[in-house]
Amino acid sequence: MDTSATIAFLHTVADAVDALTLERYERRRLTVDTKPDNSPVSDADRAAERLIREYLERDFPGDAVYGEEEGGSLEHAPRRWIIDPIDGTRNYVRHNPVWATLIGVEENGQMVAGMASAPALGRRWWASRGNGAWLSENGGEPQRLRVSDIDRMDRAAFGFSSLSSWDETGRMDTLIAFARATWGTRAYGAFWPYMLLAEGAFDIAAQPGLDVYDMAALVPIVEEAGGTFTSLEGKPGPWWGSALVTNGKLHTAAQAIINETHMQPGSGEETRPDNRN
């Protein structure tokens, strides 16, 4: 796939979806249901995914698609588009601006391109393999992203998304250990800690209880910015139900904290991932 054409297509789709989601967000009239995992879904989530799929059906009719709201298959396919139409639905329905549309492109098991567009924040991040990671603020000129050079845990900024997922997967000891070991801890929700890491504002971000659509678009952005993206067990990619994301220099030390705390009594076993965003 021509990576420049892929990114141009992603921008076109993101422009259309941003117009839809932002209009409904600002109007503050949403129909909100509760899914079986107790997470919310709005009519805007469903409409956004349907719009993305319409673009894909028109321009890439032979490609596989997997999305949060309409599902799909994760069986092997030459190319797959992985969609989270609104990552941060809890924020979206409460008029908190930290939400984004995430679209990742997978080829033969590898994430090769991704875009995260957060119109209420006026920010859009994207990347493709070998072409760097980029940020545009309020439609301005793209800025190339680079992770931080912090190489000590006691100087590291740590971010996560949801306290409940740490609790429900029996990993509160790990979260507390990160808070004690690092310079500062912040919880901004959904996709944002990982994008702040790609910008160099965070040095470590981690979260259990994720699904592939929560992470797929973010992997190439983080990695093209120079970071490392694995599961909490150290497996690469977005496939394993959790995320440990670092600037690369701190990955071994962060993994050691996870390994040490998860082996202790009361740490529990990792459960099937759910969506807490």
PDB file of C-alpha atoms in Angstrom:
ATOM      1  CA  MET A   1       0.000   0.000   0.000  1.00  0.00           C
ATOM      2  CA  ASP A   2       1.194   3.509  -0.855  1.00  0.00           C
ATOM      3  CA  THR A   3       1.725   5.026   2.591  1.00  0.00           C
ATOM      4  CA  SER A   4       1.248   8.625   1.442  1.00  0.00           C
ATOM      5  CA  ALA A   5      -2.076   7.674  -0.143  1.00  0.00           C
ATOM      6  CA  THR A   6      -3.064   5.829   3.038  1.00  0.00           C
ATOM      7  CA  ILE A   7      -2.393   8.868   5.210  1.00  0.00           C
ATOM      8  CA  ALA A   8      -4.242  11.134   2.765  1.00  0.00           C
ATOM      9  CA  PHE A   9      -7.222   8.771   2.912  1.00  0.00           C
ATOM     10  CA  LEU A  10      -7.111   8.723   6.721  1.00  0.00           C
ATOM     11  CA  HIS A  11      -7.162  12.524   6.798  1.00  0.00           C
ATOM     12  CA  THR A  12     -10.163  12.584   4.466  1.00  0.00           C
ATOM     13  CA  VAL A  13     -12.055  10.100   6.621  1.00  0.00           C
ATOM     14  CA  ALA A  14     -11.068  11.846   9.854  1.00  0.00           C
ATOM     15  CA  ASP A  15     -12.271  15.202   8.518  1.00  0.00           C
ATOM     16  CA  ALA A  16     -15.692  13.713   7.755  1.00  0.00           C
ATOM     17  CA  VAL A  17     -15.985  11.837  11.045  1.00  0.00           C
ATOM     18  CA  ASP A  18     -14.782  14.810  13.093  1.00  0.00           C
ATOM     19  CA  ALA A  19     -17.535  16.947  11.573  1.00  0.00           C
ATOM     20  CA  LEU A  20     -20.134  14.363  12.587  1.00  0.00           C
ATOM     21  CA  THR A  21     -18.883  13.652  16.100  1.00  0.00           C
ATOM     22  CA  LEU A  22     -18.083  17.260  16.988  1.00  0.00           C
ATOM     23  CA  GLU A  23     -21.492  18.514  15.837  1.00  0.00           C
ATOM     24  CA  ARG A  24     -23.282  15.954  18.030  1.00  0.00           C
ATOM     25  CA  TYR A  25     -20.894  16.598  20.920  1.00  0.00           C
ATOM     26  CA  GLU A  26     -21.555  20.337  20.823  1.00  0.00           C
ATOM     27  CA  ARG A  27     -25.308  19.837  20.408  1.00  0.00           C
ATOM     28  CA  ARG A  28     -25.349  17.743  23.610  1.00  0.00           C
ATOM     29  CA  ARG A  29     -28.281  15.631  22.471  1.00  0.00           C
ATOM     30  CA  LEU A  30     -27.253  11.986  22.402  1.00  0.00           C
ATOM     31  CA  THR A  31     -28.950   8.640  22.727  1.00  0.00           C
ATOM     32  CA  VAL A  32     -26.817   6.560  25.095  1.00  0.00           C
ATOM     33  CA  ASP A  33     -27.195   2.823  25.720  1.00  0.00           C
ATOM     34  CA  THR A  34     -25.249   0.444  27.954  1.00  0.00           C
ATOM     35  CA  LYS A  35     -23.422  -2.513  26.392  1.00  0.00           C
ATOM     36  CA  PRO A  36     -23.123  -5.941  28.068  1.00  0.00           C
ATOM     37  CA  ASP A  37     -19.713  -5.002  29.532  1.00  0.00           C
ATOM     38  CA  ASN A  38     -21.373  -1.988  31.215  1.00  0.00           C
ATOM     39  CA  SER A  39     -19.628   0.516  28.948  1.00  0.00           C
ATOM     40  CA  PRO A  40     -21.675   3.251  27.248  1.00  0.00           C
ATOM     41  CA  VAL A  41     -22.348   3.522  23.527  1.00  0.00           C
ATOM     42  CA  SER A  42     -23.977   6.523  21.891  1.00  0.00           C
ATOM     43  CA  ASP A  43     -25.744   7.013  18.599  1.00  0.00           C
ATOM     44  CA  ALA A  44     -22.685   9.064  17.601  1.00  0.00           C
ATOM     45  CA  ASP A  45     -20.386   6.032  18.115  1.00  0.00           C
ATOM     46  CA  ARG A  46     -22.548   3.955  15.783  1.00  0.00           C
ATOM     47  CA  ALA A  47     -22.926   6.695  13.188  1.00  0.00           C
ATOM     48  CA  ALA A  48     -19.184   7.399  13.170  1.00  0.00           C
ATOM     49  CA  GLU A  49     -18.254   3.762  12.601  1.00  0.00           C
ATOM     50  CA  ARG A  50     -20.892   3.423   9.871  1.00  0.00           C
ATOM     51  CA  LEU A  51     -19.434   6.486   8.113  1.00  0.00           C
ATOM     52  CA  ILE A  52     -15.882   5.106   8.296  1.00  0.00           C
ATOM     53  CA  ARG A  53     -17.058   1.776   6.900  1.00  0.00           C
ATOM     54  CA  GLU A  54     -18.820   3.529   4.018  1.00  0.00           C
ATOM     55  CA  TYR A  55     -15.540   5.185   3.017  1.00  0.00           C
ATOM     56  CA  LEU A  56     -13.728   1.843   3.256  1.00  0.00           C
ATOM     57  CA  GLU A  57     -16.393   0.004   1.265  1.00  0.00           C
ATOM     58  CA  ARG A  58     -16.054   2.609  -1.474  1.00  0.00           C
ATOM     59  CA  ASP A  59     -12.262   2.913  -1.639  1.00  0.00           C
ATOM     60  CA  PHE A  60     -11.012  -0.442  -0.282  1.00  0.00           C
ATOM     61  CA  PRO A  61     -13.849  -2.918  -0.896  1.00  0.00           C
ATOM     62  CA  GLY A  62     -11.675  -6.022  -0.543  1.00  0.00           C
ATOM     63  CA  ASP A  63     -10.112  -5.146   2.801  1.00  0.00           C
ATOM     64  CA  ALA A  64     -11.062  -6.616   6.176  1.00  0.00           C
ATOM     65  CA  VAL A  65     -12.551  -4.282   8.782  1.00  0.00           C
ATOM     66  CA  TYR A  66     -12.802  -4.703  12.551  1.00  0.00           C
ATOM     67  CA  GLY A  67     -14.608  -2.120  14.647  1.00  0.00           C
ATOM     68  CA  GLU A  68     -15.805  -1.660  18.187  1.00  0.00           C
ATOM     69  CA  GLU A  69     -19.478  -1.258  17.328  1.00  0.00           C
ATOM     70  CA  GLU A  70     -20.005  -3.533  14.293  1.00  0.00           C
ATOM     71  CA  GLY A  71     -17.314  -6.099  15.003  1.00  0.00           C
ATOM     72  CA  GLY A  72     -15.678  -8.131  12.248  1.00  0.00           C
ATOM     73  CA  SER A  73     -13.045 -10.837  12.077  1.00  0.00           C
ATOM     74  CA  LEU A  74      -9.488 -10.816  13.394  1.00  0.00           C
ATOM     75  CA  GLU A  75      -8.569 -13.874  11.333  1.00  0.00           C
ATOM     76  CA  HIS A  76      -5.583 -13.456   9.019  1.00  0.00           C
ATOM     77  CA  ALA A  77      -6.137 -10.966   6.215  1.00  0.00           C
ATOM     78  CA  PRO A  78      -3.642  -9.231   3.899  1.00  0.00           C
ATOM     79  CA  ARG A  79      -4.902  -5.853   5.116  1.00  0.00           C
ATOM     80  CA  ARG A  80      -7.316  -4.826   7.866  1.00  0.00           C
ATOM     81  CA  TRP A  81      -8.651  -1.502   9.149  1.00  0.00           C
ATOM     82  CA  ILE A  82      -9.203  -1.460  12.920  1.00  0.00           C
ATOM     83  CA  ILE A  83     -11.647   1.183  14.146  1.00  0.00           C
ATOM     84  CA  ASP A  84     -12.610   2.768  17.429  1.00  0.00           C
ATOM     85  CA  PRO A  85     -15.130   5.377  16.270  1.00  0.00           C
ATOM     86  CA  ILE A  86     -15.060   7.255  19.588  1.00  0.00           C
ATOM     87  CA  ASP A  87     -12.355   6.235  22.025  1.00  0.00           C
ATOM     88  CA  GLY A  88     -13.370   7.806  25.316  1.00  0.00           C
ATOM     89  CA  THR A  89     -17.148   7.472  25.027  1.00  0.00           C
ATOM     90  CA  ARG A  90     -17.575   8.074  28.768  1.00  0.00           C
ATOM     91  CA  ASN A  91     -15.866  11.428  28.271  1.00  0.00           C
ATOM     92  CA  TYR A  92     -17.822  12.165  25.105  1.00  0.00           C
ATOM     93  CA  VAL A  93     -21.252  11.675  26.656  1.00  0.00           C
ATOM     94  CA  ARG A  94     -20.304  13.815  29.699  1.00  0.00           C
ATOM     95  CA  HIS A  95     -18.912  16.621  27.506  1.00  0.00           C
ATOM     96  CA  ASN A  96     -15.294  16.047  28.504  1.00  0.00           C
ATOM     97  CA  PRO A  97     -13.125  16.856  25.437  1.00  0.00           C
ATOM     98  CA  VAL A  98     -10.735  13.884  25.821  1.00  0.00           C
ATOM     99  CA  TRP A  99     -12.049  11.579  23.085  1.00  0.00           C
ATOM    100  CA  ALA A 100     -10.858  10.643  19.615  1.00  0.00           C
ATOM    101  CA  THR A 101     -11.542   8.592  16.528  1.00  0.00           C
ATOM    102  CA  LEU A 102      -8.886   5.890  16.128  1.00  0.00           C
ATOM    103  CA  ILE A 103      -8.164   4.119  12.834  1.00  0.00           C
ATOM    104  CA  GLY A 104      -5.296   1.654  12.484  1.00  0.00           C
ATOM    105  CA  VAL A 105      -4.092  -0.136   9.361  1.00  0.00           C
ATOM    106  CA  GLU A 106      -2.744  -3.675   9.724  1.00  0.00           C
ATOM    107  CA  GLU A 107      -0.896  -5.557   6.998  1.00  0.00           C
ATOM    108  CA  ASN A 108      -0.061  -9.224   7.567  1.00  0.00           C
ATOM    109  CA  GLY A 109      -0.202  -8.905  11.340  1.00  0.00           C
ATOM    110  CA  GLN A 110       1.773  -5.655  11.616  1.00  0.00           C
ATOM    111  CA  MET A 111       0.377  -2.202  12.308  1.00  0.00           C
ATOM    112  CA  VAL A 112       1.672  -0.066   9.446  1.00  0.00           C
ATOM    113  CA  ALA A 113      -0.276   3.181   9.845  1.00  0.00           C
ATOM    114  CA  GLY A 114      -2.547   4.880  12.324  1.00  0.00           C
ATOM    115  CA  MET A 115      -4.424   8.067  13.039  1.00  0.00           C
ATOM    116  CA  ALA A 116      -5.977   9.482  16.209  1.00  0.00           C
ATOM    117  CA  SER A 117      -8.151  12.533  15.668  1.00  0.00           C
ATOM    118  CA  ALA A 118      -9.431  14.494  18.678  1.00  0.00           C
ATOM    119  CA  PRO A 119     -11.438  17.433  17.322  1.00  0.00           C
ATOM    120  CA  ALA A 120     -12.629  18.738  20.703  1.00  0.00           C
ATOM    121  CA  LEU A 121      -8.949  19.085  21.660  1.00  0.00           C
ATOM    122  CA  GLY A 122      -8.015  20.473  18.243  1.00  0.00           C
ATOM    123  CA  ARG A 123      -5.354  17.780  17.821  1.00  0.00           C
ATOM    124  CA  ARG A 124      -4.656  15.029  15.305  1.00  0.00           C
ATOM    125  CA  TRP A 125      -1.803  12.498  15.404  1.00  0.00           C
ATOM    126  CA  TRP A 126      -0.747  10.110  12.651  1.00  0.00           C
ATOM    127  CA  ALA A 127       2.090   7.887  11.477  1.00  0.00           C
ATOM    128  CA  SER A 128       3.086   5.370   8.834  1.00  0.00           C
ATOM    129  CA  ARG A 129       6.032   3.002   8.886  1.00  0.00           C
ATOM    130  CA  GLY A 130       9.291   4.690   7.976  1.00  0.00           C
ATOM    131  CA  ASN A 131       7.737   8.146   7.688  1.00  0.00           C
ATOM    132  CA  GLY A 132       7.710   9.364  11.279  1.00  0.00           C
ATOM    133  CA  ALA A 133       4.920  10.370  13.636  1.00  0.00           C
ATOM    134  CA  TRP A 134       3.210  13.719  13.344  1.00  0.00           C
ATOM    135  CA  LEU A 135       0.879  16.093  15.175  1.00  0.00           C
ATOM    136  CA  SER A 136      -1.280  18.895  13.808  1.00  0.00           C
ATOM    137  CA  GLU A 137      -2.875  21.358  16.220  1.00  0.00           C
ATOM    138  CA  ASN A 138      -6.026  23.160  15.087  1.00  0.00           C
ATOM    139  CA  GLY A 139      -5.290  22.285  11.474  1.00  0.00           C
ATOM    140  CA  GLY A 140      -1.825  23.851  11.570  1.00  0.00           C
ATOM    141  CA  GLU A 141       1.446  22.688  10.057  1.00  0.00           C
ATOM    142  CA  PRO A 142       2.439  19.137  11.054  1.00  0.00           C
ATOM    143  CA  GLN A 143       5.035  18.836  13.806  1.00  0.00           C
ATOM    144  CA  ARG A 144       7.244  15.758  13.946  1.00  0.00           C
ATOM    145  CA  LEU A 145       6.956  13.840  17.213  1.00  0.00           C
ATOM    146  CA  ARG A 146       9.763  12.445  19.318  1.00  0.00           C
ATOM    147  CA  VAL A 147       9.623  10.663  22.659  1.00  0.00           C
ATOM    148  CA  SER A 148      11.567  11.946  25.648  1.00  0.00           C
ATOM    149  CA  ASP A 149      15.152  11.089  26.592  1.00  0.00           C
ATOM    150  CA  ILE A 150      14.342  10.466  30.273  1.00  0.00           C
ATOM    151  CA  ASP A 151      16.252   7.380  31.433  1.00  0.00           C
ATOM    152  CA  ARG A 152      15.531   7.284  35.186  1.00  0.00           C
ATOM    153  CA  MET A 153      12.318   6.074  36.785  1.00  0.00           C
ATOM    154  CA  ASP A 154      12.474   8.743  39.495  1.00  0.00           C
ATOM    155  CA  ARG A 155      12.381  11.407  36.763  1.00  0.00           C
ATOM    156  CA  ALA A 156       9.669   9.746  34.683  1.00  0.00           C
ATOM    157  CA  ALA A 157       6.098  10.959  34.172  1.00  0.00           C
ATOM    158  CA  PHE A 158       3.648   8.044  34.246  1.00  0.00           C
ATOM    159  CA  GLY A 159       0.177   8.061  32.710  1.00  0.00           C
ATOM    160  CA  PHE A 160      -2.770   5.699  32.705  1.00  0.00           C
ATOM    161  CA  SER A 161      -6.434   5.744  31.700  1.00  0.00           C
ATOM    162  CA  SER A 162      -8.788   3.932  34.062  1.00  0.00           C
ATOM    163  CA  LEU A 163      -8.392   3.033  37.731  1.00  0.00           C
ATOM    164  CA  SER A 164     -11.190   0.452  37.557  1.00  0.00           C
ATOM    165  CA  SER A 165      -9.368  -1.799  35.084  1.00  0.00           C
ATOM    166  CA  TRP A 166      -6.322  -2.013  37.355  1.00  0.00           C
ATOM    167  CA  ASP A 167      -8.605  -2.986  40.222  1.00  0.00           C
ATOM    168  CA  GLU A 168     -10.705  -5.488  38.262  1.00  0.00           C
ATOM    169  CA  THR A 169      -7.648  -7.282  36.861  1.00  0.00           C
ATOM    170  CA  GLY A 170      -6.004  -7.533  40.289  1.00  0.00           C
ATOM    171  CA  ARG A 171      -3.161  -5.163  39.391  1.00  0.00           C
ATOM    172  CA  MET A 172      -3.591  -2.320  41.868  1.00  0.00           C
ATOM    173  CA  ASP A 173      -0.249  -3.229  43.434  1.00  0.00           C
ATOM    174  CA  THR A 174       1.391  -2.578  40.071  1.00  0.00           C
ATOM    175  CA  LEU A 175      -0.283   0.797  39.647  1.00  0.00           C
ATOM    176  CA  ILE A 176       0.746   1.854  43.156  1.00  0.00           C
ATOM    177  CA  ALA A 177       4.303   0.666  42.484  1.00  0.00           C
ATOM    178  CA  PHE A 178       4.471   2.842  39.366  1.00  0.00           C
ATOM    179  CA  ALA A 179       3.169   5.821  41.340  1.00  0.00           C
ATOM    180  CA  ARG A 180       5.846   5.311  43.993  1.00  0.00           C
ATOM    181  CA  ALA A 181       8.689   4.723  41.540  1.00  0.00           C
ATOM    182  CA  THR A 182       8.059   7.639  39.185  1.00  0.00           C
ATOM    183  CA  TRP A 183       8.341  11.416  39.388  1.00  0.00           C
ATOM    184  CA  GLY A 184       4.634  12.043  38.760  1.00  0.00           C
ATOM    185  CA  THR A 185       1.413  10.217  37.867  1.00  0.00           C
ATOM    186  CA  ARG A 186      -1.530  11.487  35.832  1.00  0.00           C
ATOM    187  CA  ALA A 187      -4.734   9.833  34.564  1.00  0.00           C
ATOM    188  CA  TYR A 188      -6.088  11.582  31.474  1.00  0.00           C
ATOM    189  CA  GLY A 189      -8.219   8.781  30.036  1.00  0.00           C
ATOM    190  CA  ALA A 190      -8.522   6.806  26.817  1.00  0.00           C
ATOM    191  CA  PHE A 191      -5.916   7.384  24.076  1.00  0.00           C
ATOM    192  CA  TRP A 192      -4.348  10.576  25.438  1.00  0.00           C
ATOM    193  CA  PRO A 193      -1.576   9.228  27.719  1.00  0.00           C
ATOM    194  CA  TYR A 194      -0.073   7.366  24.750  1.00  0.00           C
ATOM    195  CA  MET A 195      -0.173  10.400  22.482  1.00  0.00           C
ATOM    196  CA  LEU A 196       1.361  12.561  25.206  1.00  0.00           C
ATOM    197  CA  LEU A 197       4.112   9.956  25.432  1.00  0.00           C
ATOM    198  CA  ALA A 198       4.685  10.207  21.671  1.00  0.00           C
ATOM    199  CA  GLU A 199       4.976  13.985  22.142  1.00  0.00           C
ATOM    200  CA  GLY A 200       7.560  13.543  24.923  1.00  0.00           C
ATOM    201  CA  ALA A 201       5.281  14.807  27.719  1.00  0.00           C
ATOM    202  CA  PHE A 202       4.942  11.369  29.345  1.00  0.00           C
ATOM    203  CA  ASP A 203       7.691   8.775  29.623  1.00  0.00           C
ATOM    204  CA  ILE A 204       5.643   5.691  30.583  1.00  0.00           C
ATOM    205  CA  ALA A 205       1.972   4.816  30.082  1.00  0.00           C
ATOM    206  CA  ALA A 206       0.251   1.565  30.944  1.00  0.00           C
ATOM    207  CA  GLN A 207      -3.216   0.067  31.189  1.00  0.00           C
ATOM    208  CA  PRO A 208      -4.860  -3.370  31.515  1.00  0.00           C
ATOM    209  CA  GLY A 209      -8.372  -4.175  30.275  1.00  0.00           C
ATOM    210  CA  LEU A 210      -8.006  -2.912  26.697  1.00  0.00           C
ATOM    211  CA  ASP A 211      -9.214  -4.229  23.357  1.00  0.00           C
ATOM    212  CA  VAL A 212      -7.367  -4.232  20.055  1.00  0.00           C
ATOM    213  CA  TYR A 213      -9.336  -1.253  18.718  1.00  0.00           C
ATOM    214  CA  ASP A 214      -8.211   0.819  21.732  1.00  0.00           C
ATOM    215  CA  MET A 215      -4.568   0.373  20.739  1.00  0.00           C
ATOM    216  CA  ALA A 216      -4.156  -0.489  17.052  1.00  0.00           C
ATOM    217  CA  ALA A 217      -3.994   3.072  15.715  1.00  0.00           C
ATOM    218  CA  LEU A 218      -1.651   4.158  18.503  1.00  0.00           C
ATOM    219  CA  VAL A 219       1.069   1.546  17.948  1.00  0.00           C
ATOM    220  CA  PRO A 220       2.635   3.063  14.795  1.00  0.00           C
ATOM    221  CA  ILE A 221       2.382   6.583  16.216  1.00  0.00           C
ATOM    222  CA  VAL A 222       4.264   5.643  19.381  1.00  0.00           C
ATOM    223  CA  GLU A 223       6.832   3.512  17.580  1.00  0.00           C
ATOM    224  CA  GLU A 224       7.492   6.032  14.798  1.00  0.00           C
ATOM    225  CA  ALA A 225       8.070   8.634  17.526  1.00  0.00           C
ATOM    226  CA  GLY A 226      10.795   6.355  18.921  1.00  0.00           C
ATOM    227  CA  GLY A 227       8.820   4.635  21.672  1.00  0.00           C
ATOM    228  CA  THR A 228       8.134   1.008  22.557  1.00  0.00           C
ATOM    229  CA  PHE A 229       4.624  -0.493  22.643  1.00  0.00           C
ATOM    230  CA  THR A 230       3.995  -3.912  24.221  1.00  0.00           C
ATOM    231  CA  SER A 231       1.473  -5.641  26.448  1.00  0.00           C
ATOM    232  CA  LEU A 232       2.000  -5.674  30.205  1.00  0.00           C
ATOM    233  CA  GLU A 233       3.665  -9.060  29.649  1.00  0.00           C
ATOM    234  CA  GLY A 234       6.072  -7.609  27.085  1.00  0.00           C
ATOM    235  CA  LYS A 235       4.429  -8.958  23.912  1.00  0.00           C
ATOM    236  CA  PRO A 236       4.611  -6.527  20.971  1.00  0.00           C
ATOM    237  CA  GLY A 237       1.562  -5.049  19.302  1.00  0.00           C
ATOM    238  CA  PRO A 238      -2.060  -4.335  20.262  1.00  0.00           C
ATOM    239  CA  TRP A 239      -3.290  -7.937  20.410  1.00  0.00           C
ATOM    240  CA  TRP A 240      -2.907  -8.912  24.072  1.00  0.00           C
ATOM    241  CA  GLY A 241      -5.489  -6.962  26.068  1.00  0.00           C
ATOM    242  CA  SER A 242      -3.158  -4.485  27.768  1.00  0.00           C
ATOM    243  CA  ALA A 243      -0.540  -1.833  27.066  1.00  0.00           C
ATOM    244  CA  LEU A 244       2.886  -0.921  28.385  1.00  0.00           C
ATOM    245  CA  VAL A 245       4.201   2.034  26.422  1.00  0.00           C
ATOM    246  CA  THR A 246       7.485   3.811  27.109  1.00  0.00           C
ATOM    247  CA  ASN A 247      10.073   6.069  25.534  1.00  0.00           C
ATOM    248  CA  GLY A 248      12.173   2.919  25.028  1.00  0.00           C
ATOM    249  CA  LYS A 249      14.847   3.855  27.537  1.00  0.00           C
ATOM    250  CA  LEU A 250      12.566   2.941  30.456  1.00  0.00           C
ATOM    251  CA  HIS A 251      10.891  -0.172  29.080  1.00  0.00           C
ATOM    252  CA  THR A 252      13.074  -2.703  30.893  1.00  0.00           C
ATOM    253  CA  ALA A 253      12.663  -0.912  34.227  1.00  0.00           C
ATOM    254  CA  ALA A 254       8.906  -0.561  33.740  1.00  0.00           C
ATOM    255  CA  GLN A 255       8.590  -4.229  32.811  1.00  0.00           C
ATOM    256  CA  ALA A 256      10.507  -5.157  35.957  1.00  0.00           C
ATOM    257  CA  ILE A 257       7.972  -3.306  38.125  1.00  0.00           C
ATOM    258  CA  ILE A 258       5.131  -5.195  36.464  1.00  0.00           C
ATOM    259  CA  ASN A 259       6.847  -8.555  36.817  1.00  0.00           C
ATOM    260  CA  GLU A 260       7.731  -8.014  40.473  1.00  0.00           C
ATOM    261  CA  THR A 261       4.301  -6.827  41.575  1.00  0.00           C
ATOM    262  CA  HIS A 262       2.212  -9.211  39.486  1.00  0.00           C
ATOM    263  CA  MET A 263       3.937 -12.195  41.092  1.00  0.00           C
ATOM    264  CA  GLN A 264       2.963 -11.084  44.597  1.00  0.00           C
ATOM    265  CA  PRO A 265      -0.065 -12.541  46.440  1.00  0.00           C
ATOM    266  CA  GLY A 266      -3.222 -10.616  45.664  1.00  0.00           C
ATOM    267  CA  SER A 267      -2.048  -9.493  42.254  1.00  0.00           C
ATOM    268  CA  GLY A 268      -4.542 -11.790  40.522  1.00  0.00           C
ATOM    269  CA  GLU A 269      -4.544 -13.129  36.998  1.00  0.00           C
ATOM    270  CA  GLU A 270      -5.167 -11.158  33.861  1.00  0.00           C
ATOM    271  CA  THR A 271      -8.780 -11.403  32.781  1.00  0.00           C
ATOM    272  CA  ARG A 272     -10.349 -11.263  29.379  1.00  0.00           C
ATOM    273  CA  PRO A 273      -9.985  -7.638  28.254  1.00  0.00           C
ATOM    274  CA  ASP A 274     -13.001  -5.392  28.313  1.00  0.00           C
ATOM    275  CA  ASN A 275     -13.473  -1.822  27.195  1.00  0.00           C
ATOM    276  CA  ARG A 276     -13.307   0.725  29.997  1.00  0.00           C
ATOM    277  CA  ASN A 277     -12.781   3.760  27.804  1.00  0.00           C
TER     278      ASN A 277
END
